[in-house]
Structure formats: C-alpha cells, structure tokens
Amino acid sequence: MNKSLVAFCLLVLLSVLLVVPLKPAGATTVFSDNFSSGNFERWSQSFVVSGASQSVSGGIARFIVPTPTAGSNSCSYLVRDGFTSTVNSTIIASQDILVANVPNGSPQGNGAIFFLYVCDSTDLGGNAGNIGIGIDGSTLWSMWIGGSLIYTYVFQTTGSSPTSNTWYHIVLTINNQAQTATLAVNGIVVINVSQQEFTDKPHPISLMSGMGEDWWSDGSGQQEINIDNVQLDISDASTSLGIPNNIYPLSPSPNNPFDTPNIMVTPSISPPFLYPTQKLMPVDVDVFIGLTLMGVTILTVLVGVLIAVFRHKHSAK
C-alpha cells in the first residue's frame, strides 16, 4: 500500500472521529408507553371519578369525563411515579393528543381541560411543585404552574389555537438550570415562561396523563380525549424505579391537580390562523442526522479505498 493510500485512510478515519461527536448528549428516556399492550400496566396509579372512564383501543388511550357543574371538577387520569428531578435537570414530557371538542365560548381561565402534568410525587396537586398543560375555555393552549406560594395560569402567546378532532404532538420542557418552562405544539413553541418550581432542590416527581375537565364548566354532556406515545425524558436521570404491574385508585384530595389557581396571567395573543394537522410522531432528528453522516462517511471510505487500490495496481504495472 503506497503512502497516498495510507494518508487517505487516516484522513477518512479523522473525519469519522469528528463526525460522531456532532450528536449532542440527549435526555435519557425514563418512561414511554404507546399503549400497544392494550392496558395501563406500565402506570403506577389511576383515578376515575364517577361517570368517567379510561380504556385502550387500537393502541390509543381514551379518556371520557362527564362535564362537571360549576365549582367542581371531573377527572380520569394516570400517574407514573419513580423519577427524580434535580436543580440541573431538564425534564421533557411529551405525548400525542386529540381532543374531541376543544372547549370554547368561555373567558380566559374558565371551562379549562388538562391532560399532561409533571408533579412533585409527595403532593400531586399541592404546594411542592406542579407544571401542567391543557386547553383553556377560550380555545387557547394553557400552562398551569403551581408552587409553594401561588398558582400561575398562563396562555399561549404565539402559534395556532387547537382545533377539535385533530392530532397534536405536544412537548412540555422544564429546564431547571434556565428556570424556564416551554410548551411546543407540533414543533412550534406556543408558551415560554419562567418557573422555579423544581429549581430549589431535588424532587421526587411523577408523570400524569389523562383527562380533567375543570370546575368552571357548568353543563351537560361529556368531554373525550385520545392519547398516544406518552414519554418522559430527564437529562441527568439515572435508571427509574421498577415498572409497576398493579393499578390502584388515588384517593380524592382537596389538593388534587385541578384545584383553583390563585393567579391568572393573560398575555395578549393575535387571532390565530387555524389549520388541520395530521397526527405527528416524535422523531429524533439528531439520531437521523448522525446516521446519515455516518452512512455518507462509510460510503466515502469504501469508494476512496477502491479508487486507491485501483490506482496502485495500475501504477505498479
């Protein structure tokens, strides 16, 4: 093998070493459920009020609750325990969701529904730390931030409002180092606010997913949501606790996740441009780019080696 071939191979090897680290260290997936099992066995607990239901059909979790009278709430949700949040954590909770009938016709802060929470496990809806996602009665994406002093309820300031019978991929990102909480819908950030609920100390945390129609509603009928591909990622997470096999009911508590918030924050928002959206599946873009670059690099190596060998043989003649 001549010197040019050796030099070429060394150059390609160096290129591979430079390409591989381009994929940043991502968060560790500590829990996921696409409901392909047909049940909720991966969850720690469930809670269903009278007249509500939860089931799995065709790999889709279905939650139905009766519309509550004013001053009450109506819930059907799941809880997955066994995780830890530190002051350095980035917590990413995501799922695909379809709301049969997006609430509308109410002032901001009224008639809300909720369907995704990250909570301190010692107090699921109380003072220890609570960030959740829902849709407000004024047809806006909303975020609920609960802490030791106040609850803050904020609404989207950008992006399109949700529409009925439409699949959305929602991602709640809680960055403890930056002290922010962000909601992205189909890859577009619609809420970005400050938070200090998980930045003061390590917290045992739980993931909650399901359906809650809140106390401001007052009417007949029911509300339904469909959920798929629930996932929880934590950046500095160690292995989560063992997967539970049993489901048992949560006891009703005055501090459940649907207690009345104390403060409403209502940023202005331009009238959204509505459009239907296909159901989106989460994609790891970094993995795709890394594999593509690796494939191109390997192909380059093979072509380069073949060319060098061909030239070496002909030069020897």
Coordinates of C-alpha atoms in Angstrom, one line a residue:
M1 CA 0.0 0.0 0.0
N2 CA 1.5 3.4 -1.0
K3 CA 1.8 6.5 1.1
S4 CA -1.1 8.2 -0.6
L5 CA -3.5 5.4 0.3
V6 CA -2.3 5.4 3.9
A7 CA -2.8 9.2 4.1
F8 CA -6.2 9.0 2.6
C9 CA -7.4 6.3 5.1
L10 CA -6.0 8.3 8.0
L11 CA -7.9 11.4 6.7
V12 CA -11.2 9.4 6.5
L13 CA -10.7 8.0 10.0
L14 CA -10.2 11.5 11.4
S15 CA -13.3 12.6 9.6
V16 CA -15.3 9.8 11.3
L17 CA -14.0 10.8 14.7
L18 CA -15.0 14.4 14.1
V19 CA -18.5 13.5 12.8
V20 CA -19.5 11.1 15.6
P21 CA -19.4 13.7 18.5
L22 CA -21.7 16.0 16.5
K23 CA -24.7 14.3 18.1
P24 CA -25.2 16.1 21.4
A25 CA -25.8 14.2 24.6
G26 CA -29.6 14.0 24.9
A27 CA -32.0 13.4 27.7
T28 CA -32.5 9.8 28.9
T29 CA -35.9 8.3 28.2
V30 CA -37.0 7.0 31.6
F31 CA -40.6 6.1 30.6
S32 CA -42.7 5.6 27.5
D33 CA -46.0 4.0 26.7
N34 CA -47.6 3.7 23.3
F35 CA -50.4 1.6 24.8
S36 CA -49.7 -1.3 22.5
S37 CA -50.2 -3.6 25.5
G38 CA -53.9 -2.8 25.4
N39 CA -53.9 -1.7 29.1
F40 CA -52.3 0.6 31.6
E41 CA -50.0 -1.8 33.3
R42 CA -46.9 0.5 33.0
W43 CA -48.5 3.1 35.1
S44 CA -48.4 3.3 38.9
Q45 CA -51.8 4.6 39.7
S46 CA -55.1 5.6 38.1
F47 CA -58.0 7.7 39.2
V48 CA -61.5 7.8 37.7
V49 CA -64.4 9.8 39.1
S50 CA -68.0 8.6 39.0
G51 CA -69.3 8.7 35.4
A52 CA -65.8 8.9 33.9
S53 CA -63.9 6.1 32.1
Q54 CA -60.5 5.2 30.7
S55 CA -59.7 2.5 28.1
V56 CA -57.3 1.4 25.4
S57 CA -58.5 0.6 21.9
G58 CA -56.2 0.0 18.9
G59 CA -53.2 1.3 20.8
I60 CA -54.9 4.6 21.7
A61 CA -55.8 5.5 25.3
R62 CA -59.3 7.0 25.5
F63 CA -60.4 9.2 28.4
I64 CA -64.0 10.3 28.9
V65 CA -65.3 12.5 31.7
P66 CA -68.8 14.0 32.3
T67 CA -69.0 17.8 32.2
P68 CA -68.9 19.0 35.8
T69 CA -71.2 21.5 37.4
A70 CA -69.7 24.9 38.3
G71 CA -67.5 24.7 41.3
S72 CA -66.4 21.1 40.8
N73 CA -64.1 19.0 38.5
S74 CA -64.3 15.8 36.6
C75 CA -61.2 13.7 36.2
S76 CA -59.9 10.4 34.6
Y77 CA -56.1 10.3 34.7
L78 CA -53.0 8.1 35.1
V79 CA -49.9 8.6 37.3
R80 CA -46.4 7.2 36.8
D81 CA -44.1 7.5 39.8
G82 CA -40.5 6.8 40.4
F83 CA -38.4 9.6 38.9
T84 CA -36.2 12.4 40.3
S85 CA -35.7 16.0 39.3
T86 CA -32.5 17.8 40.4
V87 CA -31.6 21.5 40.2
N88 CA -29.7 20.6 37.0
S89 CA -32.4 18.6 35.3
T90 CA -34.1 19.2 32.0
I91 CA -37.5 17.4 32.1
I92 CA -39.3 16.7 28.8
A93 CA -42.8 15.2 28.9
S94 CA -44.5 14.6 25.6
Q95 CA -47.5 12.9 24.1
D96 CA -49.8 12.9 21.0
I97 CA -53.3 14.1 21.8
L98 CA -56.6 14.5 20.1
V99 CA -59.4 16.5 21.8
A100 CA -62.9 15.6 20.5
N101 CA -64.3 19.0 21.3
V102 CA -62.0 21.9 22.1
P103 CA -63.6 24.0 24.8
N104 CA -64.8 27.4 23.6
G105 CA -67.1 30.2 24.5
S106 CA -65.7 31.0 27.9
P107 CA -63.5 33.9 29.1
Q108 CA -59.8 33.1 29.7
G109 CA -59.5 30.9 32.8
N110 CA -62.9 29.3 32.5
G111 CA -64.0 25.9 31.3
A112 CA -60.5 24.5 31.0
I113 CA -59.4 21.0 30.4
F114 CA -56.0 19.5 31.4
F115 CA -54.1 16.4 30.2
L116 CA -50.4 16.4 30.9
Y117 CA -48.6 17.1 34.3
V118 CA -45.2 16.8 35.9
C119 CA -45.7 16.9 39.7
D120 CA -43.8 16.5 42.9
S121 CA -44.7 13.0 44.0
T122 CA -45.3 14.0 47.6
D123 CA -48.1 16.4 46.7
L124 CA -49.5 15.7 43.3
G125 CA -51.6 18.9 43.1
G126 CA -50.4 21.0 46.0
N127 CA -47.5 23.1 47.0
A128 CA -44.4 21.1 46.3
G129 CA -44.1 21.7 42.6
N130 CA -46.6 21.2 39.7
I131 CA -46.5 22.1 36.0
G132 CA -49.3 21.0 33.7
I133 CA -50.6 21.5 30.2
G134 CA -54.2 22.0 29.0
I135 CA -56.6 23.9 26.7
D136 CA -58.4 26.9 28.1
G137 CA -62.1 27.6 27.6
S138 CA -61.2 30.5 25.3
T139 CA -59.7 28.0 22.9
L140 CA -56.0 28.5 23.8
W141 CA -53.2 26.2 24.8
S142 CA -52.5 26.8 28.5
M143 CA -49.9 26.0 31.2
W144 CA -50.5 25.7 34.9
I145 CA -47.6 26.3 37.3
G146 CA -48.1 25.5 40.9
G147 CA -45.8 26.2 43.8
S148 CA -45.4 26.9 47.5
L149 CA -46.9 30.4 47.3
I150 CA -49.2 30.7 44.2
Y151 CA -50.6 29.0 41.2
T152 CA -50.0 30.7 37.9
Y153 CA -52.1 30.0 34.8
V154 CA -50.7 31.3 31.5
F155 CA -51.9 31.2 28.0
Q156 CA -50.3 30.9 24.6
T157 CA -48.8 34.0 23.1
T158 CA -47.9 32.6 19.6
G159 CA -48.9 29.9 17.3
S160 CA -52.3 28.5 16.3
S161 CA -55.1 27.6 18.6
P162 CA -56.1 23.9 18.9
T163 CA -59.0 22.6 16.9
S164 CA -61.3 19.7 17.6
N165 CA -60.7 16.1 16.3
T166 CA -57.1 16.9 15.4
W167 CA -53.9 15.1 16.4
Y168 CA -51.2 17.2 18.0
H169 CA -47.7 16.3 19.3
I170 CA -47.2 18.3 22.5
V171 CA -43.9 18.7 24.3
L172 CA -43.5 20.2 27.8
T173 CA -39.9 21.1 28.5
I174 CA -38.9 22.1 32.1
N175 CA -35.4 23.5 32.2
N176 CA -34.3 23.8 35.8
Q177 CA -31.0 25.4 35.1
A178 CA -32.5 28.1 32.9
Q179 CA -35.6 28.2 35.2
T180 CA -38.0 28.1 32.2
A181 CA -41.0 26.0 31.1
T182 CA -41.9 25.7 27.5
L183 CA -44.8 24.2 25.6
A184 CA -44.2 23.2 21.9
V185 CA -47.1 22.0 19.7
N186 CA -46.1 20.3 16.5
G187 CA -42.6 21.7 16.9
I188 CA -43.8 25.3 17.4
V189 CA -43.3 27.0 20.8
V190 CA -46.6 28.5 21.9
I191 CA -45.7 29.2 25.6
N192 CA -42.4 30.1 27.1
V193 CA -42.3 31.3 30.8
S194 CA -40.1 31.3 33.8
Q195 CA -40.5 28.7 36.6
Q196 CA -38.8 28.0 39.9
E197 CA -40.9 25.0 41.0
F198 CA -38.2 22.4 40.5
T199 CA -35.1 24.5 40.8
D200 CA -34.8 24.8 44.6
K201 CA -33.9 21.2 45.5
P202 CA -34.1 17.6 44.2
H203 CA -37.7 16.5 43.9
P204 CA -39.3 13.0 43.5
I205 CA -41.5 13.6 40.5
S206 CA -44.5 11.9 38.9
L207 CA -45.8 12.0 35.3
M208 CA -49.6 12.4 34.9
S209 CA -51.6 11.9 31.8
G210 CA -55.3 11.7 31.2
M211 CA -58.3 13.9 31.3
G212 CA -59.6 16.6 33.7
E213 CA -62.4 19.0 32.9
D214 CA -62.4 21.7 35.4
W215 CA -64.6 23.4 38.0
W216 CA -65.6 26.4 35.9
S217 CA -67.6 24.3 33.5
D218 CA -71.4 24.1 34.0
G219 CA -73.4 22.0 31.6
S220 CA -74.4 18.5 30.4
G221 CA -72.7 16.0 28.2
Q222 CA -69.1 14.8 28.3
Q223 CA -65.6 15.5 27.1
E224 CA -63.3 13.0 25.5
I225 CA -59.6 13.0 24.6
N226 CA -57.4 10.4 22.9
I227 CA -53.7 10.0 23.9
D228 CA -50.8 8.1 22.4
N229 CA -47.0 7.9 22.6
V230 CA -46.5 9.2 26.1
Q231 CA -42.9 9.8 27.0
L232 CA -40.8 11.2 29.8
D233 CA -37.1 12.2 29.3
I234 CA -34.8 13.6 32.0
S235 CA -31.3 14.9 31.2
D236 CA -29.4 13.8 34.3
A237 CA -31.7 10.8 35.1
S238 CA -30.5 7.5 36.4
T239 CA -32.5 4.3 35.8
S240 CA -36.1 4.8 37.0
L241 CA -37.7 2.5 39.6
G242 CA -39.2 -0.8 38.6
I243 CA -42.2 -0.9 36.4
P244 CA -45.3 -1.5 38.5
N245 CA -47.8 -4.1 37.5
N246 CA -50.8 -3.1 39.6
I247 CA -53.1 -0.1 39.2
Y248 CA -54.9 1.2 42.3
P249 CA -57.2 4.2 42.7
L250 CA -56.0 7.5 44.1
S251 CA -57.9 8.9 47.0
P252 CA -59.8 12.1 46.2
S253 CA -58.0 15.1 47.8
P254 CA -58.6 18.8 48.2
N255 CA -55.1 19.2 46.7
N256 CA -55.8 17.2 43.5
P257 CA -54.2 18.6 40.3
F258 CA -57.4 20.5 39.4
D259 CA -57.6 22.9 42.3
T260 CA -58.3 26.5 41.6
P261 CA -55.2 28.6 40.7
N262 CA -54.7 31.8 42.6
I263 CA -53.4 34.0 39.9
M264 CA -54.2 34.3 36.2
V265 CA -51.6 35.6 33.7
T266 CA -53.1 36.5 30.4
P267 CA -50.6 37.7 27.8
S268 CA -52.1 39.1 24.6
I269 CA -52.3 37.0 21.5
S270 CA -53.1 37.8 17.9
P271 CA -56.1 35.9 16.4
P272 CA -54.7 32.5 15.4
F273 CA -54.7 31.2 11.9
L274 CA -56.4 27.7 12.3
Y275 CA -55.4 24.8 10.2
P276 CA -55.9 21.0 10.4
T277 CA -52.9 19.0 11.3
Q278 CA -52.1 15.3 10.8
K279 CA -51.0 13.2 13.7
L280 CA -47.3 13.7 14.2
M281 CA -45.0 11.1 15.7
P282 CA -41.9 12.2 17.7
V283 CA -38.7 12.0 15.6
D284 CA -35.1 12.0 17.0
V285 CA -33.6 14.4 14.4
D286 CA -30.1 14.1 16.0
V287 CA -30.1 10.3 15.5
F288 CA -31.3 10.7 11.9
I289 CA -28.6 13.2 11.1
G290 CA -25.9 11.2 12.9
L291 CA -26.8 8.0 11.0
T292 CA -26.9 9.9 7.7
L293 CA -23.5 11.4 8.2
M294 CA -22.1 8.0 9.3
G295 CA -23.5 6.4 6.2
V296 CA -22.0 9.0 3.9
T297 CA -18.6 8.7 5.7
I298 CA -18.6 4.9 5.3
L299 CA -19.5 5.1 1.7
T300 CA -16.7 7.7 1.1
V301 CA -14.3 5.3 2.8
L302 CA -15.2 2.4 0.5
V303 CA -15.1 4.5 -2.6
G304 CA -11.8 6.0 -1.6
V305 CA -10.2 2.7 -0.8
L306 CA -11.4 1.2 -4.2
I307 CA -10.0 4.1 -6.1
A308 CA -6.7 4.0 -4.3
V309 CA -6.4 0.2 -4.8
F310 CA -7.2 0.6 -8.5
R311 CA -4.6 3.4 -9.0
H312 CA -2.0 1.4 -7.0
K313 CA -2.4 -1.6 -9.2
H314 CA -2.2 0.4 -12.4
S315 CA 0.8 2.3 -11.2
A316 CA 2.6 -1.0 -10.4
K317 CA 2.2 -2.2 -14.0

